[in-house]
């Protein structure tokens, strides 16, 4: 077994023994579509999670943190259409009541239920749709892959397509499976988790190891993407290990192999979030190399990624390299501009403090006409580097967000 061998990812989720899912059209905000998901976990499952760092975190984030700290989760409850954020004490009460409704049906402790919400901020969460949906959710629980597919669709808000992947990975004790779903298209900027994502494996993993694996996977994936620079109030990423396969982590190679699989799924889901960015037509990887520190590299990458002038140039397929140059210069890092080089794909556009004398405009235009391409910045100040995925800013982004509550 080669711990570094690439993970073969399927574009569909796989059934995970020990994790059953169901969806319901509860009518929380949307009509005639599923908007509520229940995930039931095997009793011995372990759970790891990371949450938003937004100080105005939503009520379900607060409750999920509390419950995760005191008990072993048995159920995840996820609703779309209402974020239950900015709702004060009433929002906390509502989040706890949704957990109570699940616990009453399941016969478990309320603290064994983790709530998650996504949607419009500042509106009270209606409880009646949850209560009415409970019997159907419990009767519909299934391990089938179609249940994962339905869940991926049910958690969507402004997303245009579901985001879901699955894979199998060989450990020393046998084969284990992983599946993951995510939602997110706007209000996407890291500080964990910038969206909702739920991953599960049938491997047997202790909680501490599972948390370490998730934390490591998040940094180069969900924490390295940005659509619009906004960090949501509701972001969460959850990784569950049901242990139903009976295959555990026997050595460090097993841990590395599982970590690679989780990291690969997280990256694929994160990539799909950016690809599906609200109104996006371009997927751009920003690579910053030879920085004095990782912090400097990320500062440069995110200054470029969040520049409205750069993002609109991406949409226009206009190789206006001056906008990129200006963003690099205002990133707040020490630079010797004579050592900075900037590339569109393999085409050098800036060197020695100005336009590369060999650069031809048609070369830059060809690169920017592609659906996916790379912008590479070489700072010439050290050895640190970073990679960030972003997208363009189109007319449709404004339209989607102007009409979101209409």
GROMACS .gro file of C-alpha atoms in nm:
model
  406
    1UNK     CA    1   0.000   0.000   0.000
    2UNK     CA    2   0.138   0.338  -0.109
    3UNK     CA    3   0.027   0.605   0.140
    4UNK     CA    4   0.091   0.878  -0.119
    5UNK     CA    5  -0.091   0.715  -0.412
    6UNK     CA    6  -0.362   0.944  -0.556
    7UNK     CA    7  -0.717   0.894  -0.432
    8UNK     CA    8  -0.965   0.797  -0.703
    9UNK     CA    9  -1.273   1.010  -0.642
   10UNK     CA   10  -1.621   0.928  -0.772
   11UNK     CA   11  -1.849   1.212  -0.880
   12UNK     CA   12  -2.131   1.050  -0.685
   13UNK     CA   13  -2.155   0.976  -0.312
   14UNK     CA   14  -2.119   0.619  -0.186
   15UNK     CA   15  -2.338   0.458   0.080
   16UNK     CA   16  -2.168   0.463   0.420
   17UNK     CA   17  -2.257   0.183   0.660
   18UNK     CA   18  -2.365   0.331   0.991
   19UNK     CA   19  -2.494   0.658   0.843
   20UNK     CA   20  -2.858   0.684   0.736
   21UNK     CA   21  -3.008   0.994   0.575
   22UNK     CA   22  -3.352   1.128   0.490
   23UNK     CA   23  -3.489   1.449   0.342
   24UNK     CA   24  -3.821   1.630   0.364
   25UNK     CA   25  -3.997   1.917   0.191
   26UNK     CA   26  -4.076   2.098   0.515
   27UNK     CA   27  -4.162   2.433   0.357
   28UNK     CA   28  -3.924   2.631   0.578
   29UNK     CA   29  -3.873   2.879   0.294
   30UNK     CA   30  -3.897   2.693  -0.034
   31UNK     CA   31  -4.202   2.534  -0.188
   32UNK     CA   32  -4.211   2.203  -0.368
   33UNK     CA   33  -3.853   2.103  -0.286
   34UNK     CA   34  -3.671   1.926  -0.006
   35UNK     CA   35  -3.519   2.167   0.247
   36UNK     CA   36  -3.458   1.953   0.556
   37UNK     CA   37  -3.206   1.671   0.610
   38UNK     CA   38  -3.171   1.424   0.896
   39UNK     CA   39  -2.859   1.211   0.931
   40UNK     CA   40  -2.861   0.926   1.182
   41UNK     CA   41  -2.526   0.796   1.306
   42UNK     CA   42  -2.443   0.453   1.446
   43UNK     CA   43  -2.417   0.459   1.829
   44UNK     CA   44  -2.037   0.422   1.837
   45UNK     CA   45  -1.970   0.689   1.576
   46UNK     CA   46  -1.715   0.961   1.643
   47UNK     CA   47  -1.760   1.318   1.519
   48UNK     CA   48  -1.523   1.606   1.441
   49UNK     CA   49  -1.620   1.956   1.335
   50UNK     CA   50  -1.492   2.303   1.256
   51UNK     CA   51  -1.711   2.613   1.265
   52UNK     CA   52  -1.723   2.973   1.146
   53UNK     CA   53  -1.512   3.236   1.320
   54UNK     CA   54  -1.769   3.506   1.249
   55UNK     CA   55  -1.842   3.667   1.588
   56UNK     CA   56  -2.210   3.690   1.494
   57UNK     CA   57  -2.224   3.312   1.462
   58UNK     CA   58  -2.571   3.169   1.412
   59UNK     CA   59  -2.775   3.007   1.687
   60UNK     CA   60  -2.733   2.652   1.547
   61UNK     CA   61  -2.354   2.697   1.548
   62UNK     CA   62  -2.364   2.790   1.917
   63UNK     CA   63  -2.589   2.495   2.001
   64UNK     CA   64  -2.389   2.249   1.790
   65UNK     CA   65  -2.068   2.352   1.965
   66UNK     CA   66  -2.233   2.309   2.306
   67UNK     CA   67  -2.373   1.966   2.223
   68UNK     CA   68  -2.054   1.840   2.060
   69UNK     CA   69  -1.856   1.934   2.371
   70UNK     CA   70  -2.078   1.737   2.607
   71UNK     CA   71  -2.208   1.430   2.423
   72UNK     CA   72  -2.160   1.180   2.140
   73UNK     CA   73  -2.375   1.293   1.845
   74UNK     CA   74  -2.636   1.053   1.708
   75UNK     CA   75  -2.817   1.288   1.472
   76UNK     CA   76  -2.739   1.583   1.244
   77UNK     CA   77  -3.032   1.806   1.145
   78UNK     CA   78  -2.977   2.046   0.855
   79UNK     CA   79  -3.221   2.298   0.712
   80UNK     CA   80  -3.197   2.528   0.410
   81UNK     CA   81  -3.371   2.861   0.353
   82UNK     CA   82  -3.342   3.011   0.701
   83UNK     CA   83  -3.005   3.071   0.868
   84UNK     CA   84  -3.145   3.131   1.218
   85UNK     CA   85  -2.869   3.392   1.254
   86UNK     CA   86  -2.902   3.736   1.407
   87UNK     CA   87  -3.204   3.606   1.598
   88UNK     CA   88  -3.081   3.645   1.957
   89UNK     CA   89  -3.219   3.436   2.243
   90UNK     CA   90  -3.524   3.337   2.042
   91UNK     CA   91  -3.296   3.185   1.780
   92UNK     CA   92  -3.114   2.981   2.044
   93UNK     CA   93  -3.447   2.859   2.179
   94UNK     CA   94  -3.561   2.763   1.829
   95UNK     CA   95  -3.237   2.574   1.755
   96UNK     CA   96  -3.273   2.380   2.079
   97UNK     CA   97  -3.638   2.305   2.006
   98UNK     CA   98  -3.547   2.151   1.671
   99UNK     CA   99  -3.301   1.927   1.856
  100UNK     CA  100  -3.570   1.843   2.108
  101UNK     CA  101  -3.806   1.739   1.828
  102UNK     CA  102  -3.547   1.494   1.692
  103UNK     CA  103  -3.461   1.362   2.038
  104UNK     CA  104  -3.827   1.299   2.117
  105UNK     CA  105  -3.869   1.084   1.806
  106UNK     CA  106  -3.536   0.906   1.849
  107UNK     CA  107  -3.547   0.849   2.223
  108UNK     CA  108  -3.203   1.003   2.269
  109UNK     CA  109  -3.071   1.300   2.465
  110UNK     CA  110  -3.125   1.643   2.311
  111UNK     CA  111  -2.749   1.700   2.338
  112UNK     CA  112  -2.695   1.412   2.095
  113UNK     CA  113  -2.846   1.620   1.813
  114UNK     CA  114  -2.640   1.878   1.621
  115UNK     CA  115  -2.839   2.146   1.433
  116UNK     CA  116  -2.721   2.327   1.118
  117UNK     CA  117  -2.895   2.599   0.919
  118UNK     CA  118  -2.829   2.794   0.600
  119UNK     CA  119  -3.027   3.064   0.425
  120UNK     CA  120  -3.154   3.415   0.495
  121UNK     CA  121  -3.009   3.590   0.802
  122UNK     CA  122  -3.226   3.776   1.052
  123UNK     CA  123  -3.555   3.587   1.020
  124UNK     CA  124  -3.705   3.381   1.302
  125UNK     CA  125  -3.690   3.006   1.245
  126UNK     CA  126  -4.042   2.858   1.223
  127UNK     CA  127  -4.071   2.544   1.435
  128UNK     CA  128  -4.394   2.396   1.299
  129UNK     CA  129  -4.236   2.279   0.969
  130UNK     CA  130  -3.974   2.086   1.165
  131UNK     CA  131  -4.229   1.923   1.392
  132UNK     CA  132  -4.451   1.821   1.103
  133UNK     CA  133  -4.158   1.675   0.909
  134UNK     CA  134  -4.020   1.452   1.186
  135UNK     CA  135  -4.229   1.136   1.130
  136UNK     CA  136  -4.152   1.133   0.758
  137UNK     CA  137  -3.783   1.194   0.816
  138UNK     CA  138  -3.748   0.903   1.054
  139UNK     CA  139  -3.949   0.665   0.837
  140UNK     CA  140  -3.741   0.761   0.534
  141UNK     CA  141  -3.394   0.706   0.681
  142UNK     CA  142  -3.174   0.509   0.442
  143UNK     CA  143  -2.808   0.416   0.386
  144UNK     CA  144  -2.864   0.419   0.010
  145UNK     CA  145  -2.640   0.642  -0.204
  146UNK     CA  146  -2.955   0.808  -0.335
  147UNK     CA  147  -3.019   0.941   0.014
  148UNK     CA  148  -2.682   1.118   0.001
  149UNK     CA  149  -2.769   1.261  -0.340
  150UNK     CA  150  -3.104   1.386  -0.212
  151UNK     CA  151  -2.936   1.543   0.090
  152UNK     CA  152  -2.684   1.725  -0.131
  153UNK     CA  153  -2.975   1.883  -0.317
  154UNK     CA  154  -3.181   1.960  -0.008
  155UNK     CA  155  -2.913   2.178   0.154
  156UNK     CA  156  -2.874   2.401  -0.153
  157UNK     CA  157  -2.969   2.771  -0.142
  158UNK     CA  158  -2.827   2.985  -0.426
  159UNK     CA  159  -2.628   2.685  -0.549
  160UNK     CA  160  -2.701   2.585  -0.907
  161UNK     CA  161  -2.600   2.222  -0.864
  162UNK     CA  162  -2.536   1.970  -0.587
  163UNK     CA  163  -2.183   1.912  -0.464
  164UNK     CA  164  -2.108   1.551  -0.372
  165UNK     CA  165  -1.825   1.301  -0.403
  166UNK     CA  166  -1.728   0.959  -0.277
  167UNK     CA  167  -1.420   0.740  -0.268
  168UNK     CA  168  -1.277   0.416  -0.137
  169UNK     CA  169  -0.936   0.383   0.021
  170UNK     CA  170  -0.736   0.074   0.113
  171UNK     CA  171  -0.600   0.066   0.468
  172UNK     CA  172  -0.386  -0.210   0.615
  173UNK     CA  173  -0.696  -0.368   0.770
  174UNK     CA  174  -0.915  -0.347   0.461
  175UNK     CA  175  -1.120  -0.116   0.242
  176UNK     CA  176  -1.308   0.185   0.382
  177UNK     CA  177  -1.549   0.425   0.216
  178UNK     CA  178  -1.594   0.800   0.237
  179UNK     CA  179  -1.868   1.030   0.109
  180UNK     CA  180  -1.907   1.406   0.130
  181UNK     CA  181  -2.164   1.669   0.041
  182UNK     CA  182  -2.141   2.048   0.060
  183UNK     CA  183  -2.334   2.361  -0.019
  184UNK     CA  184  -2.209   2.710  -0.093
  185UNK     CA  185  -2.198   2.956  -0.379
  186UNK     CA  186  -2.184   3.298  -0.215
  187UNK     CA  187  -2.067   3.448   0.116
  188UNK     CA  188  -1.760   3.230   0.067
  189UNK     CA  189  -1.432   3.326   0.228
  190UNK     CA  190  -1.228   3.115   0.470
  191UNK     CA  191  -1.193   3.123   0.846
  192UNK     CA  192  -1.374   2.798   0.864
  193UNK     CA  193  -1.566   2.688   0.725
  194UNK     CA  194  -1.722   2.930   0.473
  195UNK     CA  195  -2.006   2.690   0.382
  196UNK     CA  196  -2.172   2.372   0.506
  197UNK     CA  197  -2.001   2.039   0.442
  198UNK     CA  198  -2.073   1.694   0.579
  199UNK     CA  199  -1.839   1.399   0.532
  200UNK     CA  200  -1.864   1.045   0.663
  201UNK     CA  201  -1.651   0.731   0.659
  202UNK     CA  202  -1.715   0.378   0.778
  203UNK     CA  203  -1.361   0.360   0.921
  204UNK     CA  204  -1.313   0.330   1.297
  205UNK     CA  205  -1.131   0.643   1.417
  206UNK     CA  206  -1.104   0.792   1.765
  207UNK     CA  207  -1.234   1.146   1.813
  208UNK     CA  208  -0.897   1.315   1.865
  209UNK     CA  209  -0.747   1.162   1.551
  210UNK     CA  210  -1.061   1.240   1.352
  211UNK     CA  211  -1.047   1.604   1.461
  212UNK     CA  212  -0.680   1.628   1.365
  213UNK     CA  213  -0.749   1.475   1.023
  214UNK     CA  214  -1.033   1.721   0.957
  215UNK     CA  215  -0.838   2.024   1.076
  216UNK     CA  216  -0.547   1.933   0.848
  217UNK     CA  217  -0.781   1.878   0.552
  218UNK     CA  218  -0.962   2.209   0.592
  219UNK     CA  219  -0.665   2.446   0.560
  220UNK     CA  220  -0.567   2.376   0.196
  221UNK     CA  221  -0.928   2.324   0.086
  222UNK     CA  222  -1.220   2.510   0.244
  223UNK     CA  223  -0.984   2.762   0.405
  224UNK     CA  224  -0.818   2.837   0.071
  225UNK     CA  225  -1.117   2.945  -0.137
  226UNK     CA  226  -1.300   3.273  -0.181
  227UNK     CA  227  -1.591   3.380  -0.398
  228UNK     CA  228  -1.673   3.724  -0.260
  229UNK     CA  229  -1.470   3.782   0.057
  230UNK     CA  230  -1.766   3.737   0.295
  231UNK     CA  231  -1.751   3.487   0.581
  232UNK     CA  232  -2.090   3.342   0.671
  233UNK     CA  233  -2.245   3.331   1.017
  234UNK     CA  234  -2.338   2.964   0.978
  235UNK     CA  235  -2.034   2.786   0.839
  236UNK     CA  236  -1.955   2.436   0.953
  237UNK     CA  237  -1.771   2.129   0.831
  238UNK     CA  238  -1.840   1.794   0.997
  239UNK     CA  239  -1.657   1.463   0.962
  240UNK     CA  240  -1.814   1.147   1.103
  241UNK     CA  241  -1.653   0.804   1.142
  242UNK     CA  242  -1.914   0.533   1.199
  243UNK     CA  243  -1.669   0.246   1.251
  244UNK     CA  244  -1.916   0.013   1.078
  245UNK     CA  245  -1.650  -0.137   0.851
  246UNK     CA  246  -1.453  -0.259   1.151
  247UNK     CA  247  -1.137  -0.123   0.985
  248UNK     CA  248  -0.932   0.104   1.207
  249UNK     CA  249  -0.605   0.292   1.178
  250UNK     CA  250  -0.331   0.044   1.261
  251UNK     CA  251  -0.030   0.268   1.202
  252UNK     CA  252   0.083   0.611   1.084
  253UNK     CA  253   0.061   0.503   0.722
  254UNK     CA  254  -0.310   0.427   0.770
  255UNK     CA  255  -0.361   0.767   0.928
  256UNK     CA  256  -0.183   0.940   0.640
  257UNK     CA  257  -0.384   0.745   0.385
  258UNK     CA  258  -0.716   0.835   0.548
  259UNK     CA  259  -0.599   1.195   0.583
  260UNK     CA  260  -0.520   1.206   0.212
  261UNK     CA  261  -0.866   1.073   0.129
  262UNK     CA  262  -1.043   1.325   0.354
  263UNK     CA  263  -0.824   1.605   0.219
  264UNK     CA  264  -0.897   1.504  -0.139
  265UNK     CA  265  -1.273   1.503  -0.081
  266UNK     CA  266  -1.255   1.840   0.095
  267UNK     CA  267  -1.055   1.988  -0.192
  268UNK     CA  268  -1.295   1.853  -0.454
  269UNK     CA  269  -1.595   1.991  -0.264
  270UNK     CA  270  -1.422   2.327  -0.214
  271UNK     CA  271  -1.336   2.344  -0.583
  272UNK     CA  272  -1.700   2.281  -0.674
  273UNK     CA  273  -1.811   2.561  -0.442
  274UNK     CA  274  -1.588   2.810  -0.625
  275UNK     CA  275  -1.682   2.669  -0.965
  276UNK     CA  276  -2.046   2.725  -0.867
  277UNK     CA  277  -1.978   3.072  -0.724
  278UNK     CA  278  -2.278   3.296  -0.773
  279UNK     CA  279  -2.270   3.403  -1.138
  280UNK     CA  280  -1.915   3.271  -1.184
  281UNK     CA  281  -1.783   3.196  -1.533
  282UNK     CA  282  -1.414   3.144  -1.445
  283UNK     CA  283  -1.229   2.924  -1.197
  284UNK     CA  284  -0.890   3.078  -1.118
  285UNK     CA  285  -0.610   2.935  -0.905
  286UNK     CA  286  -0.393   3.204  -0.748
  287UNK     CA  287  -0.043   3.076  -0.676
  288UNK     CA  288   0.196   3.294  -0.475
  289UNK     CA  289   0.555   3.167  -0.456
  290UNK     CA  290   0.885   3.272  -0.298
  291UNK     CA  291   0.717   3.474  -0.024
  292UNK     CA  292   0.895   3.563   0.300
  293UNK     CA  293   0.622   3.379   0.496
  294UNK     CA  294   0.297   3.192   0.439
  295UNK     CA  295   0.116   3.490   0.592
  296UNK     CA  296   0.268   3.718   0.328
  297UNK     CA  297   0.178   3.473   0.052
  298UNK     CA  298  -0.184   3.452   0.168
  299UNK     CA  299  -0.207   3.831   0.206
  300UNK     CA  300  -0.104   3.876  -0.157
  301UNK     CA  301  -0.330   3.596  -0.283
  302UNK     CA  302  -0.640   3.725  -0.105
  303UNK     CA  303  -0.577   4.088  -0.199
  304UNK     CA  304  -0.581   3.980  -0.563
  305UNK     CA  305  -0.878   3.748  -0.513
  306UNK     CA  306  -1.090   4.013  -0.341
  307UNK     CA  307  -1.015   4.299  -0.580
  308UNK     CA  308  -1.337   4.393  -0.765
  309UNK     CA  309  -1.125   4.534  -1.046
  310UNK     CA  310  -0.933   4.210  -1.088
  311UNK     CA  311  -1.250   3.999  -1.063
  312UNK     CA  312  -1.435   4.205  -1.325
  313UNK     CA  313  -1.133   4.186  -1.554
  314UNK     CA  314  -1.147   3.807  -1.518
  315UNK     CA  315  -1.513   3.816  -1.622
  316UNK     CA  316  -1.433   4.041  -1.920
  317UNK     CA  317  -1.141   3.815  -2.022
  318UNK     CA  318  -0.932   4.132  -2.018
  319UNK     CA  319  -0.560   4.077  -1.936
  320UNK     CA  320  -0.541   4.412  -1.755
  321UNK     CA  321  -0.221   4.323  -1.573
  322UNK     CA  322  -0.205   4.664  -1.404
  323UNK     CA  323  -0.494   4.563  -1.178
  324UNK     CA  324  -0.308   4.253  -1.062
  325UNK     CA  325   0.012   4.454  -1.014
  326UNK     CA  326  -0.174   4.714  -0.806
  327UNK     CA  327  -0.329   4.444  -0.587
  328UNK     CA  328   0.011   4.287  -0.519
  329UNK     CA  329   0.152   4.626  -0.428
  330UNK     CA  330  -0.120   4.709  -0.175
  331UNK     CA  331  -0.121   4.371   0.000
  332UNK     CA  332   0.075   4.513   0.294
  333UNK     CA  333   0.387   4.298   0.260
  334UNK     CA  334   0.748   4.410   0.215
  335UNK     CA  335   0.848   4.378  -0.151
  336UNK     CA  336   1.139   4.450  -0.379
  337UNK     CA  337   0.930   4.520  -0.688
  338UNK     CA  338   1.227   4.451  -0.915
  339UNK     CA  339   1.218   4.086  -0.804
  340UNK     CA  340   0.843   4.034  -0.854
  341UNK     CA  341   0.720   3.834  -1.153
  342UNK     CA  342   0.356   3.781  -1.249
  343UNK     CA  343   0.227   3.515  -1.488
  344UNK     CA  344  -0.103   3.443  -1.660
  345UNK     CA  345  -0.074   3.070  -1.705
  346UNK     CA  346   0.278   3.026  -1.844
  347UNK     CA  347   0.286   3.377  -1.991
  348UNK     CA  348   0.505   3.623  -1.800
  349UNK     CA  349   0.334   3.963  -1.792
  350UNK     CA  350   0.539   4.149  -1.527
  351UNK     CA  351   0.909   4.140  -1.440
  352UNK     CA  352   1.173   4.388  -1.317
  353UNK     CA  353   0.907   4.625  -1.185
  354UNK     CA  354   0.704   4.658  -1.505
  355UNK     CA  355   0.561   4.493  -1.812
  356UNK     CA  356   0.769   4.204  -1.945
  357UNK     CA  357   0.921   4.332  -2.272
  358UNK     CA  358   0.843   3.999  -2.440
  359UNK     CA  359   0.476   4.001  -2.336
  360UNK     CA  360   0.215   4.012  -2.612
  361UNK     CA  361  -0.145   4.109  -2.533
  362UNK     CA  362  -0.293   3.831  -2.745
  363UNK     CA  363  -0.112   3.573  -2.532
  364UNK     CA  364  -0.274   3.706  -2.215
  365UNK     CA  365  -0.613   3.721  -2.384
  366UNK     CA  366  -0.585   3.358  -2.487
  367UNK     CA  367  -0.518   3.249  -2.129
  368UNK     CA  368  -0.807   3.452  -1.987
  369UNK     CA  369  -1.047   3.314  -2.246
  370UNK     CA  370  -1.014   2.971  -2.081
  371UNK     CA  371  -1.274   2.858  -1.827
  372UNK     CA  372  -0.998   2.765  -1.581
  373UNK     CA  373  -0.649   2.912  -1.554
  374UNK     CA  374  -0.374   3.011  -1.312
  375UNK     CA  375  -0.238   3.347  -1.201
  376UNK     CA  376   0.108   3.302  -1.053
  377UNK     CA  377   0.296   3.565  -0.854
  378UNK     CA  378   0.663   3.511  -0.771
  379UNK     CA  379   0.770   3.753  -0.495
  380UNK     CA  380   1.141   3.664  -0.484
  381UNK     CA  381   1.152   3.716  -0.107
  382UNK     CA  382   1.175   3.365   0.042
  383UNK     CA  383   1.049   3.008   0.007
  384UNK     CA  384   0.690   3.020   0.137
  385UNK     CA  385   0.396   2.968  -0.096
  386UNK     CA  386   0.019   2.932  -0.101
  387UNK     CA  387  -0.263   2.844  -0.339
  388UNK     CA  388  -0.610   3.000  -0.335
  389UNK     CA  389  -0.909   2.924  -0.557
  390UNK     CA  390  -1.133   3.209  -0.665
  391UNK     CA  391  -1.367   3.313  -0.946
  392UNK     CA  392  -1.473   3.615  -1.147
  393UNK     CA  393  -1.740   3.876  -1.064
  394UNK     CA  394  -2.017   3.885  -1.321
  395UNK     CA  395  -2.345   4.067  -1.384
  396UNK     CA  396  -2.525   3.761  -1.251
  397UNK     CA  397  -2.356   3.787  -0.908
  398UNK     CA  398  -2.518   4.128  -0.861
  399UNK     CA  399  -2.851   4.002  -0.996
  400UNK     CA  400  -2.857   3.691  -0.776
  401UNK     CA  401  -2.780   3.881  -0.459
  402UNK     CA  402  -3.005   4.176  -0.539
  403UNK     CA  403  -3.297   3.938  -0.584
  404UNK     CA  404  -3.212   3.687  -0.308
  405UNK     CA  405  -3.495   3.790  -0.072
  406UNK     CA  406  -3.736   3.893  -0.347
   0.00000   0.00000   0.00000
